[in-house]
CSV table of C-alpha atoms in Angstrom, one decimal:
chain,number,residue,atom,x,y,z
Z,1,UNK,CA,82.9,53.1,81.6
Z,2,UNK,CA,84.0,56.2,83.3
Z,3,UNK,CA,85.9,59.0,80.9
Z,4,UNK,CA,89.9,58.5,80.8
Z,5,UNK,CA,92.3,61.0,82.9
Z,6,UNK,CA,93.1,63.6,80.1
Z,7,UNK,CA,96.9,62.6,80.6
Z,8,UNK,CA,95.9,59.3,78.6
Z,9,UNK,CA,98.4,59.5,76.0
Z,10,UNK,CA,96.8,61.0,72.4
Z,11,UNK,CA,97.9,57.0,70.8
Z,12,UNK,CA,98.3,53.8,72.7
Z,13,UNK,CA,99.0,51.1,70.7
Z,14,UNK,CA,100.3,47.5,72.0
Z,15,UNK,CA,101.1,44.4,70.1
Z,16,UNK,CA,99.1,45.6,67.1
Z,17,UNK,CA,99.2,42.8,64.2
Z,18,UNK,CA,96.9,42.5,61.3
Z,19,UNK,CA,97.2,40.0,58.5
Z,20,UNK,CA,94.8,40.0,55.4
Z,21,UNK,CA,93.4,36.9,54.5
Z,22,UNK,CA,94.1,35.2,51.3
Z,23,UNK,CA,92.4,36.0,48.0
Z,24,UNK,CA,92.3,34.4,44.6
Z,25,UNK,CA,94.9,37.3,43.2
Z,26,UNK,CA,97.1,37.2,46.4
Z,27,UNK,CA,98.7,35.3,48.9
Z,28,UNK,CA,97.7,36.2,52.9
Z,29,UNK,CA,99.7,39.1,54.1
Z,30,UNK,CA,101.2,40.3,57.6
Z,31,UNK,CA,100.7,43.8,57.3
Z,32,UNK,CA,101.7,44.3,60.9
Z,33,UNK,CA,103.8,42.6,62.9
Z,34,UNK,CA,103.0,43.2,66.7
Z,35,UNK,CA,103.4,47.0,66.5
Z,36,UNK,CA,104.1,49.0,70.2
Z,37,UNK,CA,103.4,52.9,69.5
Z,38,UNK,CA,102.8,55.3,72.3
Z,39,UNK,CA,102.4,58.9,70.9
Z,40,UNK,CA,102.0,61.9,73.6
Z,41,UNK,CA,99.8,64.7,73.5
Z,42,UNK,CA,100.8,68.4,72.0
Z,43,UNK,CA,103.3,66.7,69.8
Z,44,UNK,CA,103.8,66.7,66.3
Z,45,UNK,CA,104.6,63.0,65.4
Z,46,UNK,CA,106.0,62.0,62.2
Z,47,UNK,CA,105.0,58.2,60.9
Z,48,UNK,CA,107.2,57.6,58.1
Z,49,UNK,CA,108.0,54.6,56.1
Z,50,UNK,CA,108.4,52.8,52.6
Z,51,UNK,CA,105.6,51.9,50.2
Z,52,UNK,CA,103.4,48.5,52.0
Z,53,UNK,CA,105.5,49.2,55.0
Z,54,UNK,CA,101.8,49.2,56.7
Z,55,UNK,CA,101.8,53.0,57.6
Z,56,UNK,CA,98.2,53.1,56.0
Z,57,UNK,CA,96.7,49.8,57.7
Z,58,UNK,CA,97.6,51.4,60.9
Z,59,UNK,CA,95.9,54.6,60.2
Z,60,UNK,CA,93.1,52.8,59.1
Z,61,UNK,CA,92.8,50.4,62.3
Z,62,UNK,CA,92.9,54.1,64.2
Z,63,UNK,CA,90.2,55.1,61.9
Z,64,UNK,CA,88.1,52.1,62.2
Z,65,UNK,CA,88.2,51.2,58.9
Z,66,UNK,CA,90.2,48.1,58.9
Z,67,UNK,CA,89.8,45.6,61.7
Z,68,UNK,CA,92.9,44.6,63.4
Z,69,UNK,CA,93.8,41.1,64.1
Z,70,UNK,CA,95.0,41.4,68.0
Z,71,UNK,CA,96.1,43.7,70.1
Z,72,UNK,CA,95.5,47.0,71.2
Z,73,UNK,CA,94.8,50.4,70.2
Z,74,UNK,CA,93.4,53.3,72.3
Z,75,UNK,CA,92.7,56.9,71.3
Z,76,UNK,CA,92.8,59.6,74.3
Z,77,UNK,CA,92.6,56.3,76.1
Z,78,UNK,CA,89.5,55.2,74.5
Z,79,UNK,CA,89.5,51.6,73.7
Z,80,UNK,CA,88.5,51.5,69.5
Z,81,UNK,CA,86.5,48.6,69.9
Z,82,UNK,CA,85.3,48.7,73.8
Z,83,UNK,CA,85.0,52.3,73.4
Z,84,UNK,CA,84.3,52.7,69.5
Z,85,UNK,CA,82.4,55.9,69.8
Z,86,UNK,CA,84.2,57.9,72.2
Z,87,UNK,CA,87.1,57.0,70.2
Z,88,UNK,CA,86.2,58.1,66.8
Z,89,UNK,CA,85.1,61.2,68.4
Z,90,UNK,CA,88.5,62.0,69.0
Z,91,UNK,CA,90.5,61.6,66.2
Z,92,UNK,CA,90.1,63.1,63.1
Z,93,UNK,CA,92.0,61.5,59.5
Z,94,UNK,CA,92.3,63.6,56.0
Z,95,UNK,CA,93.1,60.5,53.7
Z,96,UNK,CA,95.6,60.3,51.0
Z,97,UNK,CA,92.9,60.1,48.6
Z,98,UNK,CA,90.5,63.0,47.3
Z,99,UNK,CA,86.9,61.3,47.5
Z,100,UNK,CA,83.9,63.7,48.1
Z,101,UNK,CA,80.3,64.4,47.1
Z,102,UNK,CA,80.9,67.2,43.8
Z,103,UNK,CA,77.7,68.0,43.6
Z,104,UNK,CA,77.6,69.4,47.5
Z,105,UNK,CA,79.2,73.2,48.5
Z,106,UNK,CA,82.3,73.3,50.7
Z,107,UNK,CA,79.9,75.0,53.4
Z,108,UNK,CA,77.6,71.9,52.8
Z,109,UNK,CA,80.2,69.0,52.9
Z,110,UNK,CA,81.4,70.5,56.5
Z,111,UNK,CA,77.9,70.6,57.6
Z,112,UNK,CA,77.1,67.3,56.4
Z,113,UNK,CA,80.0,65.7,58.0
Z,114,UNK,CA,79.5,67.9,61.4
Z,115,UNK,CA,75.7,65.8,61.5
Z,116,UNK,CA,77.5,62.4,61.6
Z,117,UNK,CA,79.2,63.1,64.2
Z,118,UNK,CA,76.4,64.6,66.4
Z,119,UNK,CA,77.8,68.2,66.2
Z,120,UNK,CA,75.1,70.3,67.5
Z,121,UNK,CA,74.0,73.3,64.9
Z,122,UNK,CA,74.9,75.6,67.7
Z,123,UNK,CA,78.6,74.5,67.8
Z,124,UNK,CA,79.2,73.7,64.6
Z,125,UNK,CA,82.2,76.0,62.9
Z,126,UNK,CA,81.6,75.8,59.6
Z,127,UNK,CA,82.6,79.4,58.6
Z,128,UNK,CA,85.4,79.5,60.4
Z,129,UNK,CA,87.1,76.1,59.4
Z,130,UNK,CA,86.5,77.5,56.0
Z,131,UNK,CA,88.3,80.5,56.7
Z,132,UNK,CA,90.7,79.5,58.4
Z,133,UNK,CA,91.5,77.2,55.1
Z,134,UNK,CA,91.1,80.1,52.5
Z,135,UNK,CA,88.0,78.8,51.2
Z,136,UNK,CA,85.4,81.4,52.4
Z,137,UNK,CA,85.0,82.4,48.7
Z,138,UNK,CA,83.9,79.2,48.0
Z,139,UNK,CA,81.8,78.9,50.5
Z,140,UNK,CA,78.9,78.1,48.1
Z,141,UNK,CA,80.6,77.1,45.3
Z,142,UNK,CA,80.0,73.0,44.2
Z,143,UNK,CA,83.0,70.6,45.0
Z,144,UNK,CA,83.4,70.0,41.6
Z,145,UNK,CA,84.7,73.8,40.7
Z,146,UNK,CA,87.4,73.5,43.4
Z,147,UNK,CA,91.2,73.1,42.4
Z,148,UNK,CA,92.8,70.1,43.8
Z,149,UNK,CA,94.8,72.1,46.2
Z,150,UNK,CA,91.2,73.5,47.5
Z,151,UNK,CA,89.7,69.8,47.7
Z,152,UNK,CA,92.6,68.8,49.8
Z,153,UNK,CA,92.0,71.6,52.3
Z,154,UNK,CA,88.5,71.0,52.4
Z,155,UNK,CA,89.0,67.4,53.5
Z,156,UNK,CA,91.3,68.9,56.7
Z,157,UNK,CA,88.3,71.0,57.2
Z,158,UNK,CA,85.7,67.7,57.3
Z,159,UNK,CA,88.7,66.0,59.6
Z,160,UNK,CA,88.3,69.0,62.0
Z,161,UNK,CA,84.5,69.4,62.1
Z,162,UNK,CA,83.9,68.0,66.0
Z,163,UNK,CA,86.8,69.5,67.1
Z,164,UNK,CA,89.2,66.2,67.7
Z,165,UNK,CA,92.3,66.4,69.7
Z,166,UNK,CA,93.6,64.4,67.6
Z,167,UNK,CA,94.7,64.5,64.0
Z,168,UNK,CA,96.1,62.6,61.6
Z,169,UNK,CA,97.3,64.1,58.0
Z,170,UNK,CA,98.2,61.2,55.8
Z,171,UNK,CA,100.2,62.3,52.7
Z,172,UNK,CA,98.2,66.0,53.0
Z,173,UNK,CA,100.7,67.9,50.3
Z,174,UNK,CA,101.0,65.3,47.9
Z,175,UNK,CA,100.2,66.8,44.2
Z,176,UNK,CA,100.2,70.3,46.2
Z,177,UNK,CA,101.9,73.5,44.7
Z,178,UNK,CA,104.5,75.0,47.0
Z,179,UNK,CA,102.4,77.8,48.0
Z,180,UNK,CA,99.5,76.0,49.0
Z,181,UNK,CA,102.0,73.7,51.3
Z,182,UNK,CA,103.4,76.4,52.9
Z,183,UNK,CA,99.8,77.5,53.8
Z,184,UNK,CA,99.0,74.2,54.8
Z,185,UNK,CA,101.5,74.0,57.7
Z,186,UNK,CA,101.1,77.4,59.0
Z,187,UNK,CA,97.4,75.9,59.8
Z,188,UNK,CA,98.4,73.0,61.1
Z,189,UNK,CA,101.2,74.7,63.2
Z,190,UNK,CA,98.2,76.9,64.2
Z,191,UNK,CA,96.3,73.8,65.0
Z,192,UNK,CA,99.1,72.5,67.2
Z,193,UNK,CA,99.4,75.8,69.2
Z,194,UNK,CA,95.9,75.5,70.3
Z,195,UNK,CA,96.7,71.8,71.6
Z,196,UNK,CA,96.1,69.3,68.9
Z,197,UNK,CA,98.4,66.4,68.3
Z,198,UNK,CA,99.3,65.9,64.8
Z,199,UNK,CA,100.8,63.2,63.5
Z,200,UNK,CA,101.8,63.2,60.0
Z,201,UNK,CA,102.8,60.6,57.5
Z,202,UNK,CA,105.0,62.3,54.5
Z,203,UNK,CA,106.7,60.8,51.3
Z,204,UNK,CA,108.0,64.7,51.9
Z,205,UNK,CA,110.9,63.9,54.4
Z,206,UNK,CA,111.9,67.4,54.5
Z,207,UNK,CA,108.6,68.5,56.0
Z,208,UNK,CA,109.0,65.8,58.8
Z,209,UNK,CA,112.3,66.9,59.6
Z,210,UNK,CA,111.1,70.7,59.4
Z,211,UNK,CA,107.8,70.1,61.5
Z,212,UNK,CA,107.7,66.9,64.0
Z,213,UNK,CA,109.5,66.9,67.1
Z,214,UNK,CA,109.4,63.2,67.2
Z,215,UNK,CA,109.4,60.4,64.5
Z,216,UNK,CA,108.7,56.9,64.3
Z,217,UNK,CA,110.0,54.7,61.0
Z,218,UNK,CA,107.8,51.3,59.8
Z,219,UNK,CA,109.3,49.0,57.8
Z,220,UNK,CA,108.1,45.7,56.9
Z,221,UNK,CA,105.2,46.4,59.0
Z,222,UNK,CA,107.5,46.7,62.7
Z,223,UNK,CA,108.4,50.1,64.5
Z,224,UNK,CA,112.3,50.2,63.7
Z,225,UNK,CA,112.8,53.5,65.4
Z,226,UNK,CA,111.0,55.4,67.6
Z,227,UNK,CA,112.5,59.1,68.7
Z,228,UNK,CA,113.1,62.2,69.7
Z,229,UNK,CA,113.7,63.8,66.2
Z,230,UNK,CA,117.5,65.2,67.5
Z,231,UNK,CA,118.6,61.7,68.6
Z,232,UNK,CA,116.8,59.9,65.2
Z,233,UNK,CA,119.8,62.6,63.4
Z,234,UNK,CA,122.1,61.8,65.5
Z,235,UNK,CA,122.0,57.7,64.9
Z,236,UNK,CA,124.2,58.4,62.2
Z,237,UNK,CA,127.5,60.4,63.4
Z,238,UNK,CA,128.7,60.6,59.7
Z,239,UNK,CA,130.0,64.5,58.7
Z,240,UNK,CA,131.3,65.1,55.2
Z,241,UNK,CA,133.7,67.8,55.0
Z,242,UNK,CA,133.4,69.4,51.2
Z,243,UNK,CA,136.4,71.4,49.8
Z,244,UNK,CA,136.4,73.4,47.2
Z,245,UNK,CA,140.4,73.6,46.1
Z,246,UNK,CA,141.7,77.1,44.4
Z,247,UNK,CA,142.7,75.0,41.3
Z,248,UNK,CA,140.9,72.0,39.6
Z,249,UNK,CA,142.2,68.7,39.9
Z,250,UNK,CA,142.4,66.6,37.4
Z,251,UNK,CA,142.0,63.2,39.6
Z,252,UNK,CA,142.2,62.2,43.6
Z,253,UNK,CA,145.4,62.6,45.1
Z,254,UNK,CA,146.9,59.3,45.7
Z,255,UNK,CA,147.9,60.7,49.3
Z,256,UNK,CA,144.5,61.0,49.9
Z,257,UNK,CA,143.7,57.2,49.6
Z,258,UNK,CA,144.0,56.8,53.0
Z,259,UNK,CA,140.4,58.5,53.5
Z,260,UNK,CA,137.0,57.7,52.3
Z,261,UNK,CA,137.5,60.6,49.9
Z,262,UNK,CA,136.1,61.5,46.5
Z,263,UNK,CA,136.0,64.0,44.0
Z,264,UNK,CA,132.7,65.2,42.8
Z,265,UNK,CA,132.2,66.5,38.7
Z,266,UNK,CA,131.9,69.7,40.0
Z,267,UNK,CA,135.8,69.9,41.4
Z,268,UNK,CA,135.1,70.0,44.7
Z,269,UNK,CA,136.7,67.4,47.3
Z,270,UNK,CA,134.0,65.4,49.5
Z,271,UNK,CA,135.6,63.3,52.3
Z,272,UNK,CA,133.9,61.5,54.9
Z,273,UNK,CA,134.1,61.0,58.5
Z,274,UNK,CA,132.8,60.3,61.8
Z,275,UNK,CA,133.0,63.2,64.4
Z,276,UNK,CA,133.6,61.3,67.9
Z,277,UNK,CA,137.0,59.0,65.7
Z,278,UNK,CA,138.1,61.6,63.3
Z,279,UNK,CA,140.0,64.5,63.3
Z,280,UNK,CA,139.2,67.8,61.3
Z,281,UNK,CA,142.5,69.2,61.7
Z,282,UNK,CA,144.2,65.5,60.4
Z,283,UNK,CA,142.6,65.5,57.6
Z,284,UNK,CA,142.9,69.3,56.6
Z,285,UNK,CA,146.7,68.5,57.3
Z,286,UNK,CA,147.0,65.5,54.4
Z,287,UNK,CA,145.4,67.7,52.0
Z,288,UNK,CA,147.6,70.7,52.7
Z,289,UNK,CA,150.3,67.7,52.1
Z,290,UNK,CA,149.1,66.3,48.7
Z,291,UNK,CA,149.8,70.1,47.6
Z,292,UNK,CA,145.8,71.4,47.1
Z,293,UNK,CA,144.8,74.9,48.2
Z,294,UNK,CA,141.1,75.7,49.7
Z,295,UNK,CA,139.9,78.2,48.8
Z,296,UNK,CA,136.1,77.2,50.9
Z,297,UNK,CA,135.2,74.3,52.8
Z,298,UNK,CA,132.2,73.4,54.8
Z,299,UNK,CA,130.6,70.5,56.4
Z,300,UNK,CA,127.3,68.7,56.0
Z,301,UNK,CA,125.1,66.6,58.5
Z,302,UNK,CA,123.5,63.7,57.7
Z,303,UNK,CA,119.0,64.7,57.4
Z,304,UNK,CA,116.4,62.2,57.8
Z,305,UNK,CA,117.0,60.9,54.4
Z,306,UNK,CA,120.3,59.9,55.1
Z,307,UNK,CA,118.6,58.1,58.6
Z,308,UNK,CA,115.7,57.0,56.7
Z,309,UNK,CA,117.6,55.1,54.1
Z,310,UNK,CA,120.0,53.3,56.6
Z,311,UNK,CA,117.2,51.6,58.4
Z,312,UNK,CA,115.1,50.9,55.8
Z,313,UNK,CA,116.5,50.2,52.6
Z,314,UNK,CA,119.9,49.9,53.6
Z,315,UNK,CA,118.6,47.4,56.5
């Protein structure tokens, strides 16, 4: 089969299902549920979702680890299974899980892992993935000696060793020390400047919000929102407008019982509202009329969280 236009997008995936059989311990289980995900390249694409929403089994059908039960998948438009080689060539995955060889050196592991993949000795970048990671003083120092935080980077490093344009981080800064995240991303942003399409599944839904430009939620193993990271905000046009009054009250004005008001332990005044129905200047107005002074208001946004939680949980 002839290569694929490099405008193939960096995922393709069409009516992707899987169920796993039944065991002796468990019933069969419809892990996904004809799942349609289309993922551009140069983007950094967030893949979020609840515990057993079937985030990993997808990453793992990408990864050729897990087989799916029909559909589609393509990689850089490389069918997995038609095109299983050129397709693993382009992707690379850094698990959730911290499994390597102790007994190898970091320089070793990368070296190791840049032979399955054919990677010529001439091309191989060993040193500089390593440096890259802060881990060139470890260079010959056995797995085992390395802090968690220095295991996790290493495994990016084996998921970059033939180069993919393609990469997928699942759960990289879980357990991981503030520091070492921060380092983390400005690698990966570096990664993304240079071309590579990340996509990124996160517990962490600050980091998605901070980093991807577009996100994708999976819940009960079905794509329940797929967008642009602005409009996924903007789904919920909920403000909360957050007084803090010049004396304490005691209690909630009864005035105020007309608004989906509420008075936090700390004294301040929370009310809520939707921005294309409600008016600012109203609802200053009845608090000016149930006699309370500001002395500092602001308003809050709804995040991902707030998003997150409405079509997931709150579904």
């Amino acid at each position: 089969m002839s290569a694929p236009e490099n405008t193939a997008p960096a995922i393709e995936i069409k009516g992707l299902t899987k169920t796993y059989k039944k065991t002796r311990k468990a019933p069969a289980k419809q892990a996904l549920k004809g799942v349609d995900l289309t993922i551009e390249r140069g983007s950094i694409f967030g893949l979020l979702g609840p515990n057993g929403a079937g985030k990993s089994t997808l990453i793992n059908i990408l990864a050729g680890l897990v087989t799916k039960s029909s559909g589609t998948a393509k990689i850089c438009g490389y069918d997995i299974e038609s095109q299983m080689r050129q397709a693993r060539g382009s992707i690379g995955v850094v698990p959730q899980e911290i499994a390597m060889d102790v007994y190898f050196t970091p320089y070793q592991a990368l070296e190791l892992q840049a032979g399955y993949y054919g990677v010529p000795k001439s091309e191989r970048r060993s040193d500089e993935i390593l440096a890259a990671l802060g881990l060139a003083d470890k260079r010959d120092a056995y797995v085992r000696q390395l802090s968690g935080g220095m295991k996790r980077r290493l495994l990016i490093g084996k998921a970059l060793v033939h180069n993919p344009p393609v990469l997928i981080l699942d759960e990289p800064t879980a357990g991981v020390d503030i520091e070492l995240r921060r380092q983390l991303w400005e690698y990966v942003e570096e990664l993304h400047q240079r071309g590579t399409t990340i996509i990124l599944t996160t517990h962490y839904l600050e980091e998605a919000e901070a980093l991807c430009d577009r996100i994708a939620i999976i819940h009960d193993g079905q794509i329940v929102a797929n967008e642009n990271k602005t409009d996924m905000l903007a789904r919920l046009d909920k403000r909360t407008l957050v007084i803090t009054p010049r004396e304490t009250l005691s209690a909630l004005p009864a005035t105020l019982s007309g608004l989906d008001a509420e008075l936090a332990s700390n004294g301040t005044l929370s009310i809520s509202y939707r921005s294309g129905t409600d008016s600012i200047s109203d609802m200053l107005s009845q608090v000016k009329t149930a006699g309370i002074s500001i002395a500092d208001l602001r308003t809050e946004e709804p995040d991902l969280e707030d998003v997150f939680m409405a079509l997931t949980y709150n579904s």
